[in-house]
Amino acid sequence: MPSDASSTTSLTKTEATERAQLIFVSNYQVSLDLTLDGAEFHSETVVTFSRRPDVPDADTFLDVKPSQLLSAELNGAPLDVSQLRGGRLPLSGLATENELRIVARMAYSDDGEGLHRHVDPADGRTYLYAMSFLDAGPRWFACFDQPDLKATYDLSVRCPTDWLVIGNGAASQRAPGSWTLATTKPLSTYFVTLVAGPYHSVIAEHDGIRLGLHARASLAAHLDDEAEDLLRVTRASFDRYHELFGIRYPFGEYHQAFVPDFNAGAMENPGCVTLRDQYVFRSAATHGERGSRAGTVVHEMAHMWFGDLVTMRWWDDLWLNESFAEYMAQRVRSEVTEYEAWTEFGIRRKDWGFVADQSPSTHPVATKSAPDAESALANFDGISYAKGAAVLKQLAVYLGDEVFFAGLRLHFDRNAYGNADFADLIAAWTDAGAVGLPEWAEQWLRTSGLDTLTAEPGSDGVLLRRSSPDDTRRPHAITVGGYDSTGHLVLSEPVRLTADEQVFGLPAGSDLTVAIADSGDDTWAKIRYGDRWAEVGRLLPALCTPPGRPARVVVLNSIKDAVRDAELDPSAALSTLLAALVVESTDVVSGELFAFSTDQLVGQFTAPRMRPAAWAQLNAEAARLVAASAAGSDLQLVAARAWIRTTAAAGPLQQWLAGEAVPDGVAIDSELRWIVLERLATLGALSAEELAAELLADQSASAATHAARARALAPDPAAKSAAWALLTEPAGERPISAYELYATAEGFFHPAQTELTAPYLARYFSDIPATARHRRGWSLGRVARLCYPLTAASPMALELQAQALARPDLDPAIRRAMLDGGDVLGRAVRSLTRYAPSELDRGAR
């Protein structure tokens, strides 16, 4: 009875192509027994498949990653289960029609992949959900695990009698503790899911579609409170997608399950979307946070057509799924919900993509750099999402909606329930009337990096310049905005920029102080202002009014980018952003400015000795906004959170916990209370006994996550040692949840604790690579990324990084985390070298 749950081999593109040419899979029957004691469950899979008659017979393999493979039969004949290696069971002597039966014991996971098991600390009840992306399906059922071998699925489940079971097909309870799920449409293996446990549900209906919302029982009251908003967004989005795509939602019921310890924001499983349960707000949430949640709901629904109905053949075209869902989510969310999306997309999502597209790990949107499934996960980033969506926004303008959506409808009609690649989509658009797409695709999708656009006003007009990091000449459909000395808009010129330089005149008598290329935030480029940074900074507060001006998002992103490029003094940038905060009226932008200033400007881009003074500046502005904002408003809540995270005084925080001196309108609810507790922990003003008392009062999973972060933030050598052990050593008898692990990583290297954590700088580069021995998938790379020592900006840190990257045995996920973290660190060192060289000299070289 061999075990092969941890040692696996990643499927290559070549192997997937060969297997798809050999076999056709028609159906999976999966039977699960979830009533076993302990950390395992019983999984039996019957696969019906055929060998393609037009290809020679050849050997192949099945993917299965059990703790114990109990038996295997092919067409009634037993197979040698001892041949299981690297998650692969060899198959030979295939008939034309085949039935393969696999019986195994599988292990529940604690890393958010496979069949994840979570025990809610609030009530001790157990919850399960399956995450099959990217190659985790074989951790809970046997399958031919690749996107282009679609099949139908029939699931049956035995479980405790008080459990609910849902999945891709409509669920029916045959008897207490016995469930079946209806036969699905053809699905790729990575979409197959199961959600099981004593979940609380809200059931509704819209346009003939049964809708379900589900969350842990301890979140029942909160889910009930949030259901109206969630269902309103869901219904409006269904109506709009039906209108745009011309094809009704094809997968029957539509469930949204909010599940614990979820690594991604959500997963687009047909019929049963899984989402992180932080979206079921326990405490006050801003309009922007609700908008972000709405964006996730709309994004996952877009996948029902683009990704689920039509799926890429191989992971190279994963961007097709994500870029389209990202673009459609921003568009549909803005069109049919109360949550305008493009501001958040610009200030947060595009900035995420800008960083990724300038890092050493950058890649084209349409990459061909996924030789195996494991490497594909590394490209699941801001390029695949934000850059792809921004480029598609340009394409929709270029083609016009009529051609853009006509091509998509053709694509869906031709490839429904099947697989396609980018060439198929190009063909559909071309048949719908598009011209010049191959050239456009080569310019925008097959290249990496950002152009730089500069608009400079002169006496006889505006000079618009385009420069590229390579020889690519990308066209840009933009609007050039011009502003006078008071910030009043005096020029708005639509431009299709196809040359490296273009000049256009000004209206007579124009007083043009600043010109902004792409003032509508429509393209994908770095924006610069020549020698007019001072004027831009002076006018930024005016650009923030009236609210909604996309130009201020463009300017704010250019400030962030210029700091990272060592073109702008971080202290000057901080002053400019503080001035913008005085007049900014949206919680999304205000929250992003506080976050960037606190975490980056006063983090890695400010020398340690200078950080307290910079935090004091931020804290003073946050305090002013708390007092000046309308009581109970979103802006006041954003400012209160920022004040808590930047104050150096424990006394006022302790007063807030006691309900004393709390500003009118600020409610110390559970989440805000934990933010206060985390800050007290950072200041060394929270004892272990006090933390234990808080956990006794709030026994939720969210509280456990906050407590893990608080322990890691404590400025104490013993606390840091304990946190480091959690990050680098295998889990003991009481493993912590994935979220607690990530929170520990986030709290470890705090910018106020550089001396305390200095001994761990070298240990990061020596100890983190070894975590690949006991960690995998999402959690491996995520922990390495979250605990990267960004605040230790010094030449010595860069040397340690270079030595680690030279290791030939470095896991790809660790290498990616180090490459990207090292790029941020190198940028911080270059900035300090230019703007604070004496402070850099004080640090370790």
mmCIF file of C-alpha atoms in Angstrom, residues 668-796:
data_model
loop_
_atom_site.group_PDB
_atom_site.id
_atom_site.type_symbol
_atom_site.label_atom_id
_atom_site.label_comp_id
_atom_site.label_asym_id
_atom_site.label_seq_id
_atom_site.Cartn_x
_atom_site.Cartn_y
_atom_site.Cartn_z
ATOM 1 C CA ILE A 668 -14.046 49.680 18.403
ATOM 2 C CA ASP A 669 -15.529 46.583 16.821
ATOM 3 C CA SER A 670 -13.745 43.244 16.699
ATOM 4 C CA GLU A 671 -11.493 43.986 13.708
ATOM 5 C CA LEU A 672 -10.490 47.470 14.847
ATOM 6 C CA ARG A 673 -9.818 46.091 18.317
ATOM 7 C CA TRP A 674 -7.386 43.572 16.853
ATOM 8 C CA ILE A 675 -5.622 46.269 14.845
ATOM 9 C CA VAL A 676 -5.104 48.120 18.130
ATOM 10 C CA LEU A 677 -3.829 44.949 19.790
ATOM 11 C CA GLU A 678 -1.366 44.305 16.967
ATOM 12 C CA ARG A 679 0.000 47.833 17.326
ATOM 13 C CA LEU A 680 0.327 47.414 21.086
ATOM 14 C CA ALA A 681 2.216 44.185 20.448
ATOM 15 C CA THR A 682 4.584 46.023 18.074
ATOM 16 C CA LEU A 683 5.226 48.636 20.771
ATOM 17 C CA GLY A 684 5.941 45.943 23.355
ATOM 18 C CA ALA A 685 2.837 46.905 25.318
ATOM 19 C CA LEU A 686 0.834 43.677 25.051
ATOM 20 C CA SER A 687 1.640 40.824 27.403
ATOM 21 C CA ALA A 688 1.113 37.146 26.673
ATOM 22 C CA GLU A 689 -1.541 37.071 29.381
ATOM 23 C CA GLU A 690 -3.407 39.985 27.815
ATOM 24 C CA LEU A 691 -3.281 38.322 24.416
ATOM 25 C CA ALA A 692 -4.587 35.065 25.872
ATOM 26 C CA ALA A 693 -7.474 36.942 27.488
ATOM 27 C CA GLU A 694 -8.383 38.524 24.148
ATOM 28 C CA LEU A 695 -8.382 35.103 22.482
ATOM 29 C CA LEU A 696 -10.631 33.769 25.214
ATOM 30 C CA ALA A 697 -13.090 36.587 24.524
ATOM 31 C CA ASP A 698 -12.900 36.203 20.743
ATOM 32 C CA GLN A 699 -12.426 32.561 19.747
ATOM 33 C CA SER A 700 -12.860 33.128 16.003
ATOM 34 C CA ALA A 701 -10.467 32.059 13.260
ATOM 35 C CA SER A 702 -9.940 35.731 12.462
ATOM 36 C CA ALA A 703 -8.828 36.361 16.045
ATOM 37 C CA ALA A 704 -6.371 33.456 15.845
ATOM 38 C CA THR A 705 -4.864 35.008 12.712
ATOM 39 C CA HIS A 706 -4.541 38.435 14.329
ATOM 40 C CA ALA A 707 -2.975 36.836 17.403
ATOM 41 C CA ALA A 708 -0.384 35.047 15.276
ATOM 42 C CA ARG A 709 0.591 38.360 13.705
ATOM 43 C CA ALA A 710 0.718 40.028 17.110
ATOM 44 C CA ARG A 711 3.092 37.367 18.458
ATOM 45 C CA ALA A 712 5.413 37.818 15.469
ATOM 46 C CA LEU A 713 5.332 41.616 15.872
ATOM 47 C CA ALA A 714 6.424 41.542 19.514
ATOM 48 C CA PRO A 715 9.834 43.294 19.925
ATOM 49 C CA ASP A 716 11.253 40.421 21.923
ATOM 50 C CA PRO A 717 14.053 37.979 20.970
ATOM 51 C CA ALA A 718 12.141 34.983 22.293
ATOM 52 C CA ALA A 719 9.035 35.944 20.333
ATOM 53 C CA LYS A 720 11.048 36.327 17.146
ATOM 54 C CA SER A 721 12.724 32.964 17.715
ATOM 55 C CA ALA A 722 9.367 31.252 18.174
ATOM 56 C CA ALA A 723 7.957 32.947 15.074
ATOM 57 C CA TRP A 724 10.984 31.963 13.011
ATOM 58 C CA ALA A 725 10.530 28.351 14.022
ATOM 59 C CA LEU A 726 6.946 28.460 12.772
ATOM 60 C CA LEU A 727 8.118 29.889 9.458
ATOM 61 C CA THR A 728 11.008 27.522 8.823
ATOM 62 C CA GLU A 729 10.345 24.234 10.583
ATOM 63 C CA PRO A 730 7.809 21.488 9.811
ATOM 64 C CA ALA A 731 4.513 21.750 11.653
ATOM 65 C CA GLY A 732 4.447 19.914 14.959
ATOM 66 C CA GLU A 733 1.608 18.053 16.587
ATOM 67 C CA ARG A 734 -0.551 21.189 16.564
ATOM 68 C CA PRO A 735 -0.102 22.772 13.126
ATOM 69 C CA ILE A 736 -1.342 26.316 12.738
ATOM 70 C CA SER A 737 -3.693 27.342 9.960
ATOM 71 C CA ALA A 738 -2.410 28.672 6.658
ATOM 72 C CA TYR A 739 -3.648 32.156 7.555
ATOM 73 C CA GLU A 740 -1.851 32.083 10.893
ATOM 74 C CA LEU A 741 1.331 31.075 9.082
ATOM 75 C CA TYR A 742 0.976 33.943 6.596
ATOM 76 C CA ALA A 743 0.235 36.417 9.407
ATOM 77 C CA THR A 744 3.386 35.285 11.206
ATOM 78 C CA ALA A 745 5.374 35.925 8.029
ATOM 79 C CA GLU A 746 3.837 39.387 7.614
ATOM 80 C CA GLY A 747 4.698 40.410 11.148
ATOM 81 C CA PHE A 748 8.263 39.205 11.364
ATOM 82 C CA PHE A 749 10.407 41.886 9.663
ATOM 83 C CA HIS A 750 8.846 45.118 10.906
ATOM 84 C CA PRO A 751 10.519 48.400 9.829
ATOM 85 C CA ALA A 752 10.749 49.555 13.455
ATOM 86 C CA GLN A 753 12.664 46.417 14.467
ATOM 87 C CA THR A 754 15.640 46.283 12.108
ATOM 88 C CA GLU A 755 18.199 45.864 14.901
ATOM 89 C CA LEU A 756 16.182 43.131 16.587
ATOM 90 C CA THR A 757 15.729 41.163 13.347
ATOM 91 C CA ALA A 758 19.238 41.794 11.987
ATOM 92 C CA PRO A 759 20.424 38.246 12.898
ATOM 93 C CA TYR A 760 17.613 36.826 10.752
ATOM 94 C CA LEU A 761 18.707 38.590 7.579
ATOM 95 C CA ALA A 762 21.299 35.951 6.733
ATOM 96 C CA ARG A 763 19.037 33.221 8.115
ATOM 97 C CA TYR A 764 16.302 34.132 5.648
ATOM 98 C CA PHE A 765 18.589 33.262 2.751
ATOM 99 C CA SER A 766 19.853 30.081 4.426
ATOM 100 C CA ASP A 767 16.708 28.778 6.156
ATOM 101 C CA ILE A 768 13.832 29.654 3.815
ATOM 102 C CA PRO A 769 15.149 27.549 0.883
ATOM 103 C CA ALA A 770 14.955 24.465 3.121
ATOM 104 C CA THR A 771 11.205 24.953 3.654
ATOM 105 C CA ALA A 772 10.675 23.360 0.207
ATOM 106 C CA ARG A 773 11.274 20.030 1.975
ATOM 107 C CA HIS A 774 8.021 20.295 3.946
ATOM 108 C CA ARG A 775 5.964 22.922 2.130
ATOM 109 C CA ARG A 776 4.637 23.133 -1.433
ATOM 110 C CA GLY A 777 2.407 25.022 -3.831
ATOM 111 C CA TRP A 778 0.876 28.315 -2.799
ATOM 112 C CA SER A 779 2.098 28.248 0.777
ATOM 113 C CA LEU A 780 5.747 27.645 -0.141
ATOM 114 C CA GLY A 781 6.101 30.713 -2.309
ATOM 115 C CA ARG A 782 3.753 32.859 -0.273
ATOM 116 C CA VAL A 783 5.585 32.442 3.010
ATOM 117 C CA ALA A 784 8.902 33.171 1.294
ATOM 118 C CA ARG A 785 7.430 36.319 -0.226
ATOM 119 C CA LEU A 786 5.639 37.609 2.876
ATOM 120 C CA CYS A 787 8.633 37.295 5.187
ATOM 121 C CA TYR A 788 11.205 38.660 2.731
ATOM 122 C CA PRO A 789 13.403 41.143 4.687
ATOM 123 C CA LEU A 790 12.426 44.234 2.675
ATOM 124 C CA THR A 791 13.189 46.649 5.507
ATOM 125 C CA ALA A 792 16.866 45.591 5.675
ATOM 126 C CA ALA A 793 17.929 47.650 2.646
ATOM 127 C CA SER A 794 21.721 47.451 2.432
ATOM 128 C CA PRO A 795 24.441 46.268 0.046
ATOM 129 C CA MET A 796 25.071 43.373 2.424
#
